[in-house]
Tab-separated table of C-alpha atoms in Angstrom:
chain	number	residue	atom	x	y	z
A	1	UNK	CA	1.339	14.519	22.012
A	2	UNK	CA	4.116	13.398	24.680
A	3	UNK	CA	6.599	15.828	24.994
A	4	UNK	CA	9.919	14.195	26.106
A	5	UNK	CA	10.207	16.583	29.064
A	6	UNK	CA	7.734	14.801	31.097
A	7	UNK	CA	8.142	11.124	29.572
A	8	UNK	CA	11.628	10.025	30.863
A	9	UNK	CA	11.361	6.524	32.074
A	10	UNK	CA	13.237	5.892	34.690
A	11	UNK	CA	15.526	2.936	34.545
A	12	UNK	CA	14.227	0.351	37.160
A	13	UNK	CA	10.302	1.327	36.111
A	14	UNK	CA	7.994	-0.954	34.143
A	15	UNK	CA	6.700	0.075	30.434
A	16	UNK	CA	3.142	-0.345	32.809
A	17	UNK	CA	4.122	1.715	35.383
A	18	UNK	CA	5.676	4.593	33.265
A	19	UNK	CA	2.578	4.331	30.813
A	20	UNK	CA	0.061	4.559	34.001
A	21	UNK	CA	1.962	7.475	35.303
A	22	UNK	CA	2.074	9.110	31.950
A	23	UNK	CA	-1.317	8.650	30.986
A	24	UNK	CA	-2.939	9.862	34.090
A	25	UNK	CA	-0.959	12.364	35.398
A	26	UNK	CA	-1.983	13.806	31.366
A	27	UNK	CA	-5.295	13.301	31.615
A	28	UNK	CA	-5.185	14.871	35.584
A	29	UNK	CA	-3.282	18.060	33.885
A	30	UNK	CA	-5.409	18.462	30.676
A	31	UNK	CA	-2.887	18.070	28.666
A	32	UNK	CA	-5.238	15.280	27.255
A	33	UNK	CA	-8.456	17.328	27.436
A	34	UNK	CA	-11.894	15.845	27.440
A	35	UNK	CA	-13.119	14.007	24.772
A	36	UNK	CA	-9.485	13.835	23.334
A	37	UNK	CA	-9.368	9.559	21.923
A	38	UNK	CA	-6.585	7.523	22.546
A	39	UNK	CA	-5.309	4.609	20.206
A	40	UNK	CA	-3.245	2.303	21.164
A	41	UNK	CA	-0.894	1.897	18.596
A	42	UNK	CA	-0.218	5.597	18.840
A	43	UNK	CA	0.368	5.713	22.464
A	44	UNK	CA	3.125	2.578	22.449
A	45	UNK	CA	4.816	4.610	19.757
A	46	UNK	CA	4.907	7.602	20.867
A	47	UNK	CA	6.207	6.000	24.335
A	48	UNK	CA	7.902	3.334	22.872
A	49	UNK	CA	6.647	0.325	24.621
A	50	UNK	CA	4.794	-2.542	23.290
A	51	UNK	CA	1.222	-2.052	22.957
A	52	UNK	CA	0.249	-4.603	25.911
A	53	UNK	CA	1.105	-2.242	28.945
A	54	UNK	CA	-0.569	0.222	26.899
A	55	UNK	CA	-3.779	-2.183	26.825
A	56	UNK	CA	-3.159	-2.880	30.348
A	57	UNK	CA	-2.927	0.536	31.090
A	58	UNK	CA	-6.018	1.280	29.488
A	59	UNK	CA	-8.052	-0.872	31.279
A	60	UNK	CA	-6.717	0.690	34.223
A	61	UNK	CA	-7.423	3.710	33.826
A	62	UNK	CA	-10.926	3.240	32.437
A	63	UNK	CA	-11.947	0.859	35.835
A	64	UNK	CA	-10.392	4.351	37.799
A	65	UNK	CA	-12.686	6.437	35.476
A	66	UNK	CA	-9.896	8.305	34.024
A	67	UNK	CA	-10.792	6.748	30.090
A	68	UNK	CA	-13.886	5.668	28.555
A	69	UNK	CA	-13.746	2.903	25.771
A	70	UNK	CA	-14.083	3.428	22.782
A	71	UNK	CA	-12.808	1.496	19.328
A	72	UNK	CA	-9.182	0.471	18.709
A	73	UNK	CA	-8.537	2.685	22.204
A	74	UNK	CA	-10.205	4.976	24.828
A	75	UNK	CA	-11.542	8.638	25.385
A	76	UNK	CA	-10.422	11.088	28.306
A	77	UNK	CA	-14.064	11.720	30.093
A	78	UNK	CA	-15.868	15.063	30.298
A	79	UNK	CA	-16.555	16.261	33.501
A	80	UNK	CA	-19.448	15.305	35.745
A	81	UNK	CA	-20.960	18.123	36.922
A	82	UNK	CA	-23.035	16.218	39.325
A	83	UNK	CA	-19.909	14.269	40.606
A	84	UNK	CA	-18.144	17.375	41.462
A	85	UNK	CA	-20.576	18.775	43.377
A	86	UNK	CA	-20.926	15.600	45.310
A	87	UNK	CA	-16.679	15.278	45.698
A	88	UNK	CA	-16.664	19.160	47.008
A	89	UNK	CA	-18.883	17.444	49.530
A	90	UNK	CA	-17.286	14.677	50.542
A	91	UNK	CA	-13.916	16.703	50.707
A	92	UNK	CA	-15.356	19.258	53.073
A	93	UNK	CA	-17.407	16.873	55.239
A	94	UNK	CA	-14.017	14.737	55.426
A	95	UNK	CA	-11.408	17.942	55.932
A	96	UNK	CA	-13.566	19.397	58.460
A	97	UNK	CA	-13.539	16.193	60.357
A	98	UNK	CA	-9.839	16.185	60.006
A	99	UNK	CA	-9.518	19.826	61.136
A	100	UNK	CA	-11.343	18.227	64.418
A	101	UNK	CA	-8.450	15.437	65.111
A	102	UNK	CA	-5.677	18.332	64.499
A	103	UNK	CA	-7.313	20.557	67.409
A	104	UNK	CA	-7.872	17.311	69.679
A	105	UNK	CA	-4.509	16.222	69.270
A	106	UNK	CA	-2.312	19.335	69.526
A	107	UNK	CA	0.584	18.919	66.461
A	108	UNK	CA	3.997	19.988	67.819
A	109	UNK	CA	4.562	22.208	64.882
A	110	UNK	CA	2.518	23.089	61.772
A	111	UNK	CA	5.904	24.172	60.110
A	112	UNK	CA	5.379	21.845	57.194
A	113	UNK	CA	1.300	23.660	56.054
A	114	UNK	CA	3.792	26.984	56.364
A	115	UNK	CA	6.061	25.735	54.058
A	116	UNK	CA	3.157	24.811	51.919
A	117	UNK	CA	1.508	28.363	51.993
A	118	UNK	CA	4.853	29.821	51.592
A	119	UNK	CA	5.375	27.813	48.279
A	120	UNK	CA	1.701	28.849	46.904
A	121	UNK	CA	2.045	32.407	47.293
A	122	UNK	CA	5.817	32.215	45.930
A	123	UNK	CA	3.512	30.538	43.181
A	124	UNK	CA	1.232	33.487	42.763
A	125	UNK	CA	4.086	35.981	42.981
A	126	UNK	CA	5.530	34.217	39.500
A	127	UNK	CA	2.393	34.422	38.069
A	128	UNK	CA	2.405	30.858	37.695
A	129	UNK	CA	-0.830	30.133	38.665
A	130	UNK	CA	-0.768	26.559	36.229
A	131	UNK	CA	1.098	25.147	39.503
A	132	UNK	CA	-1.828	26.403	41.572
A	133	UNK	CA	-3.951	22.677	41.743
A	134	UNK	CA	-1.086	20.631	42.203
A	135	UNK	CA	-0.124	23.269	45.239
A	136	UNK	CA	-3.519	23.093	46.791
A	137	UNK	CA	-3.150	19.312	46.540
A	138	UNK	CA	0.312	19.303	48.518
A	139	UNK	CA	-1.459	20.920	51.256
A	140	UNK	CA	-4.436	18.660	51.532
A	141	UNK	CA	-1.654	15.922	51.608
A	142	UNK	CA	0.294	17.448	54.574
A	143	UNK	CA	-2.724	18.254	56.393
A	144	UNK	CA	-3.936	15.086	56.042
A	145	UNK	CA	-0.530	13.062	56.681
A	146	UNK	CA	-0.387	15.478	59.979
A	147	UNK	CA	-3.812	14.037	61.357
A	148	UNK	CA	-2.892	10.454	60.341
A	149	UNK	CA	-5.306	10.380	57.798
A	150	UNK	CA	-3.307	10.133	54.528
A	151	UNK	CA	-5.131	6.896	53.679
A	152	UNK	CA	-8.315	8.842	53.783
A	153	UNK	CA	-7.628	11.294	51.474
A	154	UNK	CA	-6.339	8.871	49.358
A	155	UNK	CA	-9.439	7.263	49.053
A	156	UNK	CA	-10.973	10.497	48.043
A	157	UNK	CA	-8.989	10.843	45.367
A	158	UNK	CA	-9.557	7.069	43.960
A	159	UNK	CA	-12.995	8.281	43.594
A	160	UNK	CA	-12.461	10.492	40.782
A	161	UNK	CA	-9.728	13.601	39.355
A	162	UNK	CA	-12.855	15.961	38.095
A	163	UNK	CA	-12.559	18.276	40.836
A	164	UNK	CA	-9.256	18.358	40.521
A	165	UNK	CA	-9.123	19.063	36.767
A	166	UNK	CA	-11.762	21.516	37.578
A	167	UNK	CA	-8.772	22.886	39.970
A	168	UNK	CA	-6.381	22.916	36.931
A	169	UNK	CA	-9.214	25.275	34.661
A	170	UNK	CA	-8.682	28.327	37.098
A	171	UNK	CA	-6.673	30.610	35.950
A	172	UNK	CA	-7.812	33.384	38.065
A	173	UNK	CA	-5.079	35.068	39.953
A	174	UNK	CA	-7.726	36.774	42.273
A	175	UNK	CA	-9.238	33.467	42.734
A	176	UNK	CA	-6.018	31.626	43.441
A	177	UNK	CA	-4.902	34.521	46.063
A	178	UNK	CA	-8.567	33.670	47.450
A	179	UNK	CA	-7.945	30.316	48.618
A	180	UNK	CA	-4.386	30.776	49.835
A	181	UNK	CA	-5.612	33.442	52.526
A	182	UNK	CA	-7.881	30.739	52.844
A	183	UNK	CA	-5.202	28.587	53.874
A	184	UNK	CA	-3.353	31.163	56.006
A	185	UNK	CA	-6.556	31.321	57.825
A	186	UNK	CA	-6.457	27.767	58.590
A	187	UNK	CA	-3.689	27.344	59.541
A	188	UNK	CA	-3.446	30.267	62.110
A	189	UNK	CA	-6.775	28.769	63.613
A	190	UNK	CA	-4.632	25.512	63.934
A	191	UNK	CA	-1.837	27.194	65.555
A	192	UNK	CA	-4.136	29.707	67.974
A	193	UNK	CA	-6.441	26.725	68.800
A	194	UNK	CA	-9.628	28.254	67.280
A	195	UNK	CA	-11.412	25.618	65.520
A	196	UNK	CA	-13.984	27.783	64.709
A	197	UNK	CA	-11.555	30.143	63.007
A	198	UNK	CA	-9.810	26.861	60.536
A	199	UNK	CA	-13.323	25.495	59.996
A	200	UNK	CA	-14.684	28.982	58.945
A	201	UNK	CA	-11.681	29.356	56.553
A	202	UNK	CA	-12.152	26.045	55.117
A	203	UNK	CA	-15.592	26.421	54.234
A	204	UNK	CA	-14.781	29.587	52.740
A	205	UNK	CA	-12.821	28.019	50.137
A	206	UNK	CA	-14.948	25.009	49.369
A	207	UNK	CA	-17.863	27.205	48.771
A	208	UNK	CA	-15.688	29.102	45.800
A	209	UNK	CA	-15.712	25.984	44.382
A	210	UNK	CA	-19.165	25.976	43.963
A	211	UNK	CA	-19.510	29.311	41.650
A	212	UNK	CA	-16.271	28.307	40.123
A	213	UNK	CA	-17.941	25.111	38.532
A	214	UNK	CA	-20.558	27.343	36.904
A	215	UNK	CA	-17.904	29.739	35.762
A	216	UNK	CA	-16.027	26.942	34.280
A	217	UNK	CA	-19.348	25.050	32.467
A	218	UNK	CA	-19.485	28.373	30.710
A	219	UNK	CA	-16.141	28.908	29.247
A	220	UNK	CA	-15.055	25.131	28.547
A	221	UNK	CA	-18.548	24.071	27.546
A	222	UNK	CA	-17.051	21.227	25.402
A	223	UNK	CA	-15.369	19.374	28.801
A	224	UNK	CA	-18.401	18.910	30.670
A	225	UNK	CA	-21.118	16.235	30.605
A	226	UNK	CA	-24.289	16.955	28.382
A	227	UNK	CA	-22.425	19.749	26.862
């Protein structure tokens, strides 16, 4: 269930901290997939802790959304179809706002969204397109930390990880390759001053999303809400 790999506590973290880190950066992955239950007992011994920061942990994670209760433990949520479509949204509403601040203020360099296109197609190149979400993710983060707005997008992402896993479900190269020209795109309108030509990219890629949640419904039926 919890491969040692990726459960090394580190020595000056709490059993809460490394449990909450654990746990949702699982259930984020799909390595706990939807509808997947939890116990308790389980989870302290397979990560041996005591079972209170599992508790703790659990009641956590199910005021983020990230568990629903259920007896002796918790279940990893299906997918809201409904909520994604409402977080695709929110992120492009919010992004192209963001886009806005980044042409009004002029960065000094845009080395660092570079690096972070450089580092998806190296991605794509490996075929290693499971690193493809948490990529796309990085970049959101830079371009957000370059605006100032950081604590924005965090707030986004307190308000749920279903688009996100939705992110983690592609495993279309074609698709992928998509949304990092995507990226190129923006990022050349950023650094030639065309506004029009970052916002045009950046709708491009939010409106894949759109399609992809369809395409996804049909092949994980079993993840998503009312399934």
């Amino acid at each position: 269930m919890f491969p040692t790999i990726r459960t090394v506590r580190a020595p000056e973290e709490s059993a809460r901290a490394f449990v909450y880190r654990v746990l949702s950066m699982y259930i984020r992955e799909l390595f706990l997939r939807p509808g997947e239950k939890l116990v308790e007992g389980n989870v302290a011994h397979a990560l041996q802790v005591s079972r209170t920061p599992v508790h703790d942990t659990f009641s956590r994670l199910i005021r983020e959304k990230m568990l629903q209760p259920a007896p002796r433990g918790a279940v990893v949520p299906p997918l809201n179809p409904d909520a994604i479509l409402q977080l695709i949204w929110m992120y492009r509403t919010t992004t192209v706002a963001v886009l806005g601040e980044l042409y009004n203020s002029r960065p000094a360099s845009l080395e660092v969204l570079e690096h972070c296109v450089a580092d998806q197609y190296k991605a794509l190149r490996s075929g290693s397109t499971v690193q493809m979400a948490g990529l796309e993710r990085v970049f959101l983060t830079e371009l957000y930390t370059l605006a100032d707005r950081l604590p924005v997008l965090q707030a986004l992402e307190y308000t749920g990880t279903d688009l996100y896993r939705l992110l983690r479900m592609m495993e279309d190269e074609r698709m992928w390759k998509f949304i990092v020209d995507c990226h190129t795109d923006l990022v050349q309108g950023l650094a030639l001053r065309n506004h029009e030509e970052a916002v045009t990219a950046l709708e491009a890629e939010y409106d894949l999303f759109i399609p992809l949640l369809e395409e996804c419904r049909y092949r994980f039926p079993s993840f998503f809400q009312g399934a």
